[in-house]
mmCIF file of C-alpha atoms in Angstrom:
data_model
loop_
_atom_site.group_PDB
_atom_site.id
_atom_site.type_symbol
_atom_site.label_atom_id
_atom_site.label_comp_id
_atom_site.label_asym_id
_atom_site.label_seq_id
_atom_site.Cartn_x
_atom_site.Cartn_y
_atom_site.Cartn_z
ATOM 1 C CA UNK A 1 8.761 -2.618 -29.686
ATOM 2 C CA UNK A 2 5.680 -1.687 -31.756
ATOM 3 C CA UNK A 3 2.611 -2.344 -29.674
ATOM 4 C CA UNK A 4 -0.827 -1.550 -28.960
ATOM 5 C CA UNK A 5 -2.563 -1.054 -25.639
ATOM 6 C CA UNK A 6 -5.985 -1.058 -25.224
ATOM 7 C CA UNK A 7 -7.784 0.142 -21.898
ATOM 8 C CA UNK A 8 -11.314 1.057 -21.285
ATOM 9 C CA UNK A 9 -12.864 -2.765 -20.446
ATOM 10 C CA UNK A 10 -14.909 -3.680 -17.496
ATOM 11 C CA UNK A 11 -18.246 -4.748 -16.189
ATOM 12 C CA UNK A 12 -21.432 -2.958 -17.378
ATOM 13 C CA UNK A 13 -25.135 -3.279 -17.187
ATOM 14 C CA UNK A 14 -27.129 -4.444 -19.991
ATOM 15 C CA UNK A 15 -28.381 -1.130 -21.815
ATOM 16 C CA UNK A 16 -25.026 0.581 -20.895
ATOM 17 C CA UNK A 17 -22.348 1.681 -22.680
ATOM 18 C CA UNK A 18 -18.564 2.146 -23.015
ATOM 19 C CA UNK A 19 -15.714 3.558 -24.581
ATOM 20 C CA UNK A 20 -12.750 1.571 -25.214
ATOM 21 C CA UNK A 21 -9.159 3.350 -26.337
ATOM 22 C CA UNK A 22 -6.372 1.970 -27.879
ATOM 23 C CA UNK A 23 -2.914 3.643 -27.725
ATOM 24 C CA UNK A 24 -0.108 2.984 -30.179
ATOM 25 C CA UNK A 25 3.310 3.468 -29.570
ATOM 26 C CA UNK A 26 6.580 3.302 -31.450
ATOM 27 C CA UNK A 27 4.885 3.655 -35.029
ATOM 28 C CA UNK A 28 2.585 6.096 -36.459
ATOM 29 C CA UNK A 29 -1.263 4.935 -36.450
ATOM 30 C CA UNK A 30 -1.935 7.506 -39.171
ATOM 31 C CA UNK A 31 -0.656 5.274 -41.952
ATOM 32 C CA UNK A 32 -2.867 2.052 -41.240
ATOM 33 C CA UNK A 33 -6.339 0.841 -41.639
ATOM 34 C CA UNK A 34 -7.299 -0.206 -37.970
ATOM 35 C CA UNK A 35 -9.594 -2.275 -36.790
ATOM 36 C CA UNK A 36 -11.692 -3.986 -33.543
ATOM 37 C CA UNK A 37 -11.944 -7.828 -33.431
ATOM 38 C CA UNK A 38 -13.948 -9.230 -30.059
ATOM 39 C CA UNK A 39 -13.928 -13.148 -28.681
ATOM 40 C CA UNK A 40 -16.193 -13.872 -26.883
ATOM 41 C CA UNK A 41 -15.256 -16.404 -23.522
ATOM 42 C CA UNK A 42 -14.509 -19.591 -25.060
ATOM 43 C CA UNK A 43 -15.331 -19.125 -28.685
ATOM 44 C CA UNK A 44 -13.867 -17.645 -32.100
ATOM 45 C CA UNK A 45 -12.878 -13.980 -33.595
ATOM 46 C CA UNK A 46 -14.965 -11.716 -34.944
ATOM 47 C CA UNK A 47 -14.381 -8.388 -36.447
ATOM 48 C CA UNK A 48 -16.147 -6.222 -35.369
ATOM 49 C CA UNK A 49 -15.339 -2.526 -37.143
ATOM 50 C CA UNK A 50 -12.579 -0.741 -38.787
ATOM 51 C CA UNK A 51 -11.794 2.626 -39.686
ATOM 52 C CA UNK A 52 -9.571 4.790 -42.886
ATOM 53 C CA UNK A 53 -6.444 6.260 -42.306
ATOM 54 C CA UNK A 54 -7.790 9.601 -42.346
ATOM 55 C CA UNK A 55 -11.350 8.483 -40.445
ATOM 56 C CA UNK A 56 -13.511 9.209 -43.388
ATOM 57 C CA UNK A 57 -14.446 5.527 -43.715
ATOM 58 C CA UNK A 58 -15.863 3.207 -41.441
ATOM 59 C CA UNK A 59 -17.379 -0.090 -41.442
ATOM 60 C CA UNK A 60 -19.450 -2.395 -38.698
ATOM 61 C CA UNK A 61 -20.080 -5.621 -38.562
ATOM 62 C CA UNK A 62 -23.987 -6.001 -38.737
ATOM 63 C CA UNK A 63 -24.491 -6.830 -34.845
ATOM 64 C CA UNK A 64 -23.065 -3.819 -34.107
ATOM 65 C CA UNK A 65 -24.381 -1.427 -36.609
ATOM 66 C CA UNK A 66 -26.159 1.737 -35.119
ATOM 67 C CA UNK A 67 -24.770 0.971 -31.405
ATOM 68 C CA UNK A 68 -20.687 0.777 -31.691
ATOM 69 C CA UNK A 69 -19.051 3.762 -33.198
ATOM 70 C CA UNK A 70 -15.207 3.152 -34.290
ATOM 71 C CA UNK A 71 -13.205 6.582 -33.993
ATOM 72 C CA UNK A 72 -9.582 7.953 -34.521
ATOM 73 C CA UNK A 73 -7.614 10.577 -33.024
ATOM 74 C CA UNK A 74 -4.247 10.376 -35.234
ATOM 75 C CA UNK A 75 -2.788 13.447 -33.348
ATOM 76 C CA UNK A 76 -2.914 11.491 -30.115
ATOM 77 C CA UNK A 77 -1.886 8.284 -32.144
ATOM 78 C CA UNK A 78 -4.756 6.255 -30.709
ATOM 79 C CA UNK A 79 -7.819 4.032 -32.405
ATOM 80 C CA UNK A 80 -11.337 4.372 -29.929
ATOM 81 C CA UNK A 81 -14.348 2.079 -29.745
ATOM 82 C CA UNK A 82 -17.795 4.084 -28.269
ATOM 83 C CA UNK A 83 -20.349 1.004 -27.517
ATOM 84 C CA UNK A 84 -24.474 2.095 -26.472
ATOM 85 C CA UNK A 85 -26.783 -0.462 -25.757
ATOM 86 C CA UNK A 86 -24.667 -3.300 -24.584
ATOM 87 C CA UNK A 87 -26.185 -6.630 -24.272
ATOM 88 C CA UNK A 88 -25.321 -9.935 -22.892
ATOM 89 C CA UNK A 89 -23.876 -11.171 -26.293
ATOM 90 C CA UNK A 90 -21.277 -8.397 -26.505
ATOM 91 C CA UNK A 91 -19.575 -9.729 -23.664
ATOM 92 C CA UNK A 92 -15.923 -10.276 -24.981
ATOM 93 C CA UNK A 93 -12.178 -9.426 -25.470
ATOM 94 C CA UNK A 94 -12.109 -6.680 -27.522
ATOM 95 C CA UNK A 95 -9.216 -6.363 -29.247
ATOM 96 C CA UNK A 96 -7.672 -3.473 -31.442
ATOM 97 C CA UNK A 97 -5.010 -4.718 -34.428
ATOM 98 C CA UNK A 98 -3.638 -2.719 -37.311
ATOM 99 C CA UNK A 99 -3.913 -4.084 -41.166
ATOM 100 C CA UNK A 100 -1.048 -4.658 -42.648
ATOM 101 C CA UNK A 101 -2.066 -3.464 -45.860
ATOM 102 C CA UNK A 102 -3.614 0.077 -47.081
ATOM 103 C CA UNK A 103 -6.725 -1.502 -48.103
ATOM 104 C CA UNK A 104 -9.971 -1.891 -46.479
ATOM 105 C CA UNK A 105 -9.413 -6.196 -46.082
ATOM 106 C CA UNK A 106 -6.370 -6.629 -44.660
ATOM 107 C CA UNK A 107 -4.384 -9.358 -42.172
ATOM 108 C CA UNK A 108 -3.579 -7.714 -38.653
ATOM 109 C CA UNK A 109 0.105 -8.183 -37.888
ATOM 110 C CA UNK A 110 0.061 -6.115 -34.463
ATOM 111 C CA UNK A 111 -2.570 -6.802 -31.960
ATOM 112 C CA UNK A 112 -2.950 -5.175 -28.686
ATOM 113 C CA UNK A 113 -3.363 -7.572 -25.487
ATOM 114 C CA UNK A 114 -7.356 -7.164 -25.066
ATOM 115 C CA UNK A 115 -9.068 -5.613 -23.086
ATOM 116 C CA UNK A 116 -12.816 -7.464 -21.571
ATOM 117 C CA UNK A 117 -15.697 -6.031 -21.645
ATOM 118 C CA UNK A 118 -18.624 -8.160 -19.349
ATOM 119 C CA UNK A 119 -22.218 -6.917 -19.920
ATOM 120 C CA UNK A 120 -24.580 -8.143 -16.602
ATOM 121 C CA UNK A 121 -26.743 -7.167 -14.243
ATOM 122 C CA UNK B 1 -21.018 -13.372 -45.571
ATOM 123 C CA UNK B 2 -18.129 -15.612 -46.714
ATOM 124 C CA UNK B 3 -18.131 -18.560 -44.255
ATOM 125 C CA UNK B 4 -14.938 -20.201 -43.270
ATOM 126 C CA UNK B 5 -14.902 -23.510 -41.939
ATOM 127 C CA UNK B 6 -12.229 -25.484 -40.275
ATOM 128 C CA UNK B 7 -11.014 -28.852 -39.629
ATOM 129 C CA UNK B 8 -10.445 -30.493 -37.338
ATOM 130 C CA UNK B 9 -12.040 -28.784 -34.880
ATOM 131 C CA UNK B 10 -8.573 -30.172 -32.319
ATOM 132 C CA UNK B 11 -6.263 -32.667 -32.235
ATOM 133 C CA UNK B 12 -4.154 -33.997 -30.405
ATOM 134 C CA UNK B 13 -0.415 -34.715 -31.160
ATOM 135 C CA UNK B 14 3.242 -35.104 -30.131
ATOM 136 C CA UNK B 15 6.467 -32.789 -30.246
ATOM 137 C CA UNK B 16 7.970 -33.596 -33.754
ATOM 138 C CA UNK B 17 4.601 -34.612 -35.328
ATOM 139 C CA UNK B 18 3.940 -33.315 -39.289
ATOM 140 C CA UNK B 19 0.457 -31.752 -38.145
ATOM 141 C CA UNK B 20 -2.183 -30.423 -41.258
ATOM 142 C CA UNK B 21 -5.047 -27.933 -40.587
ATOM 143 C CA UNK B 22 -7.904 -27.153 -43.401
ATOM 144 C CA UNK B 23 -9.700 -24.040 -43.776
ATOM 145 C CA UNK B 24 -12.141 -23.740 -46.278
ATOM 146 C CA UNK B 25 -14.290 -20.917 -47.715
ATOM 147 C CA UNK B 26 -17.702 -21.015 -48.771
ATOM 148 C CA UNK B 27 -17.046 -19.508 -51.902
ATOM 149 C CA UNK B 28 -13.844 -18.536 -54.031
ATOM 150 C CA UNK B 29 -11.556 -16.451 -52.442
ATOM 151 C CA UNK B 30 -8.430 -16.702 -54.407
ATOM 152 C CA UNK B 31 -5.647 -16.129 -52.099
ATOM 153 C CA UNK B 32 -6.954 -14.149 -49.737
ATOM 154 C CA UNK B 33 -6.247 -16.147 -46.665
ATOM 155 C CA UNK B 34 -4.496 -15.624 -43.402
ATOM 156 C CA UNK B 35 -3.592 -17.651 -40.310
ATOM 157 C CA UNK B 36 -3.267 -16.761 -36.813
ATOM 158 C CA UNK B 37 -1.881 -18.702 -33.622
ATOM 159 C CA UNK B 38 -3.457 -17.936 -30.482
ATOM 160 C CA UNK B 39 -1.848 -19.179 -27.088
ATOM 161 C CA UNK B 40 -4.389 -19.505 -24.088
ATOM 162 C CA UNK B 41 -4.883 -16.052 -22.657
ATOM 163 C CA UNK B 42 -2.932 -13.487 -25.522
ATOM 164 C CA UNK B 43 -4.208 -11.985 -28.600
ATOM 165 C CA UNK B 44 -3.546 -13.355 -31.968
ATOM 166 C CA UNK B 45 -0.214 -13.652 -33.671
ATOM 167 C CA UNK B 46 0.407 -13.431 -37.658
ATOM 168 C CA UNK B 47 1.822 -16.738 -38.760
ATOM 169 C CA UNK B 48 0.464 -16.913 -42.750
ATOM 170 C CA UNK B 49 -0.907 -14.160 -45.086
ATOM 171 C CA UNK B 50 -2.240 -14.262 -48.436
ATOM 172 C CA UNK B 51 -2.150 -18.320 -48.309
ATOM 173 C CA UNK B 52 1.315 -18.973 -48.247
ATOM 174 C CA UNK B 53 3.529 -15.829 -47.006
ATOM 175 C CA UNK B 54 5.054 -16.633 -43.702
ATOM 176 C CA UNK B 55 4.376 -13.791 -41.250
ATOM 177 C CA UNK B 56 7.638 -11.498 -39.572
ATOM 178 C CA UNK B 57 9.914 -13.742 -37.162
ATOM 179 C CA UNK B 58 7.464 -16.823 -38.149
ATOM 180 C CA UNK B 59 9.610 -20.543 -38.021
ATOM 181 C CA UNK B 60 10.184 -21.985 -41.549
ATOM 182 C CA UNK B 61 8.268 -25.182 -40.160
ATOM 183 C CA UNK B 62 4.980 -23.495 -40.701
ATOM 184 C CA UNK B 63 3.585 -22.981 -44.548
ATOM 185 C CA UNK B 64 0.668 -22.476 -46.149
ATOM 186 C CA UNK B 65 -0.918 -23.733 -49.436
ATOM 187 C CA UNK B 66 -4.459 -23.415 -51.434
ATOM 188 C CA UNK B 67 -6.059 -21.044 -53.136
ATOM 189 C CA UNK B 68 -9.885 -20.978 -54.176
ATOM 190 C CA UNK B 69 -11.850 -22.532 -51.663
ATOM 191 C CA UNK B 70 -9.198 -24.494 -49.889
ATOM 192 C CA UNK B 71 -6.413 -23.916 -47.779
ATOM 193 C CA UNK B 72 -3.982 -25.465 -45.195
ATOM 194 C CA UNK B 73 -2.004 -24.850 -42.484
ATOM 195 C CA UNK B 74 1.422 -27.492 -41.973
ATOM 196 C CA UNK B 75 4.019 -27.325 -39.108
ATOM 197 C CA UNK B 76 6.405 -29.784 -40.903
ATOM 198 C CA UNK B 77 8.258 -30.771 -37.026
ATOM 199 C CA UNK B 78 5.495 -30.023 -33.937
ATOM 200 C CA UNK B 79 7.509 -27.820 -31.078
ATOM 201 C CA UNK B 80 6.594 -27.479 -27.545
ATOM 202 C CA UNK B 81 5.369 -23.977 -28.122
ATOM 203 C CA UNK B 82 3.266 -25.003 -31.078
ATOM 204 C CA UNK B 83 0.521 -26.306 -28.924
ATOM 205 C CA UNK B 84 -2.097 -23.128 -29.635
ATOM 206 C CA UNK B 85 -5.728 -22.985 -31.321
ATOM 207 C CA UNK B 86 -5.098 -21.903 -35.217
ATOM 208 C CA UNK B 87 -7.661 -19.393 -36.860
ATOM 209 C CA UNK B 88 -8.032 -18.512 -40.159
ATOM 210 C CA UNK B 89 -9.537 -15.314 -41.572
ATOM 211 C CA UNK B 90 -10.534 -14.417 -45.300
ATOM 212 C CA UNK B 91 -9.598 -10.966 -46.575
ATOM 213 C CA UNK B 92 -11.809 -11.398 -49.692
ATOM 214 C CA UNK B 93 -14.626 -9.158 -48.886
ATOM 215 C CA UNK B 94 -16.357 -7.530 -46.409
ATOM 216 C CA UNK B 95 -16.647 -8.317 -43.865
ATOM 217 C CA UNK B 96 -13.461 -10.567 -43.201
ATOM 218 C CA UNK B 97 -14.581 -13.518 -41.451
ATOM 219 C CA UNK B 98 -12.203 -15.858 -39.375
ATOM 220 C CA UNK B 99 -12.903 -19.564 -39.011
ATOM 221 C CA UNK B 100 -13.762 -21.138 -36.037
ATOM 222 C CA UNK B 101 -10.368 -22.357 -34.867
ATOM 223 C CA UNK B 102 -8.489 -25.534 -34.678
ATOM 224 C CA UNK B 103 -7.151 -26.468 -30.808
ATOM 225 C CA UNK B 104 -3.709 -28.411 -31.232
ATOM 226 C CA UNK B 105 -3.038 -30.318 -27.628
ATOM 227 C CA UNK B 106 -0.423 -32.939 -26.562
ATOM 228 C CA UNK B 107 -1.125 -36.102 -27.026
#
């Protein structure tokens, strides 16, 4: 079954950071645009970053610009997410999904399950 | 940013129901439109893509139509595991933007 697992959630402190990972398994990563999408509790998706097949591209969504830095290891077929100064409103389910297309914009047709990420003292 | 509104915002409705969503764009995305079914605690599943393409392993009683500004979502005959929130998300430009989701519960 092609799936994605993402681990690296918990609870930090406002100011802290984290690195999530996302792991793919039965198809190659290498070949797809990929991408982080958060929800916060109760409330609607928002993407968040994505990244080039080969890494040489990446985009932010403006919250996140200068703090979250999207990453890709294709060797060990797995998508990362390295968040600095976490506040309150980046408490979410982060999710990881691949595009379905070899563009930039694309629909996500695999997700991974989430993993949460709760910033508070 | 290319908004994307929804509506309604949820409604409620019974197994075998004809049930219509609307998403709509605050400017002209041509068919660059894509819906997602979320079930309480899971991630997002595929159901629509470019407007009217139904996703992999997605029942033929959910389409999509529009193109421009608006769109819509139809499950022709309600099922029991239709009852989900329904998202949709422009692919347009950058960034992609998903609406703010339509709740479908049992009447």
């Amino acid at each position: 079954e092609v799936q994605l697992v993402e681990s690296g959630g918990g609870l930090v402190q406002p100011g802290g950071s984290l690195r999530l990972s996302c792991a793919a398994s039965t198809f190659t990563l290498r070949t797809y645009w990929m991408s982080w999408i958060r929800q916060a509790p109760g409330k609607g998706l928002e993407w968040v970053a994505n990244i080039k097949q080969d890494g040489d591209e990446t985009y932010y969504v403006d919250s996140v610009k200068g703090r979250f830095t999207i990453s890709r290891d294709n060797a060990k077929n797995s998508l990362y997410l390295q968040m600095n100064s976490l506040g309150g409103e980046d408490t979410a389910v982060y999710y990881c999904a691949r595009g379905m297309w070899s563009s930039r914009l694309s629909a996500f047709d695999i997700w991974g399950q989430g993993t949460m990420v709760t910033v508070s003292s | 940013d290319i908004q994307m509104t929804q509506f309604p915002s949820s409604l409620s409705a019974s197994v075998g129901d004809r049930v219509t969503i609307t998403c709509r764009a605050s400017q002209s995305i041509g068919n660059n439109l894509n819906w997602y079914q979320q079930k309480p605690g899971k991630a997002p599943n595929l159901l629509i893509y470019t407007a009217s393409t139904l996703g992999r392993g997605v029942p033929s009683r959910f389409s999509g139509s529009g193109s421009g500004t608006d769109f819509t979502l139809t499950i022709s005959s309600l099922q029991p595991e239709d009852f989900a929130t329904f998202f949709c998300q422009q692919t347009y430009s950058t960034p992609d933007t998903f609406g703010p989701g339509t709740k479908v519960d049992i009447k």
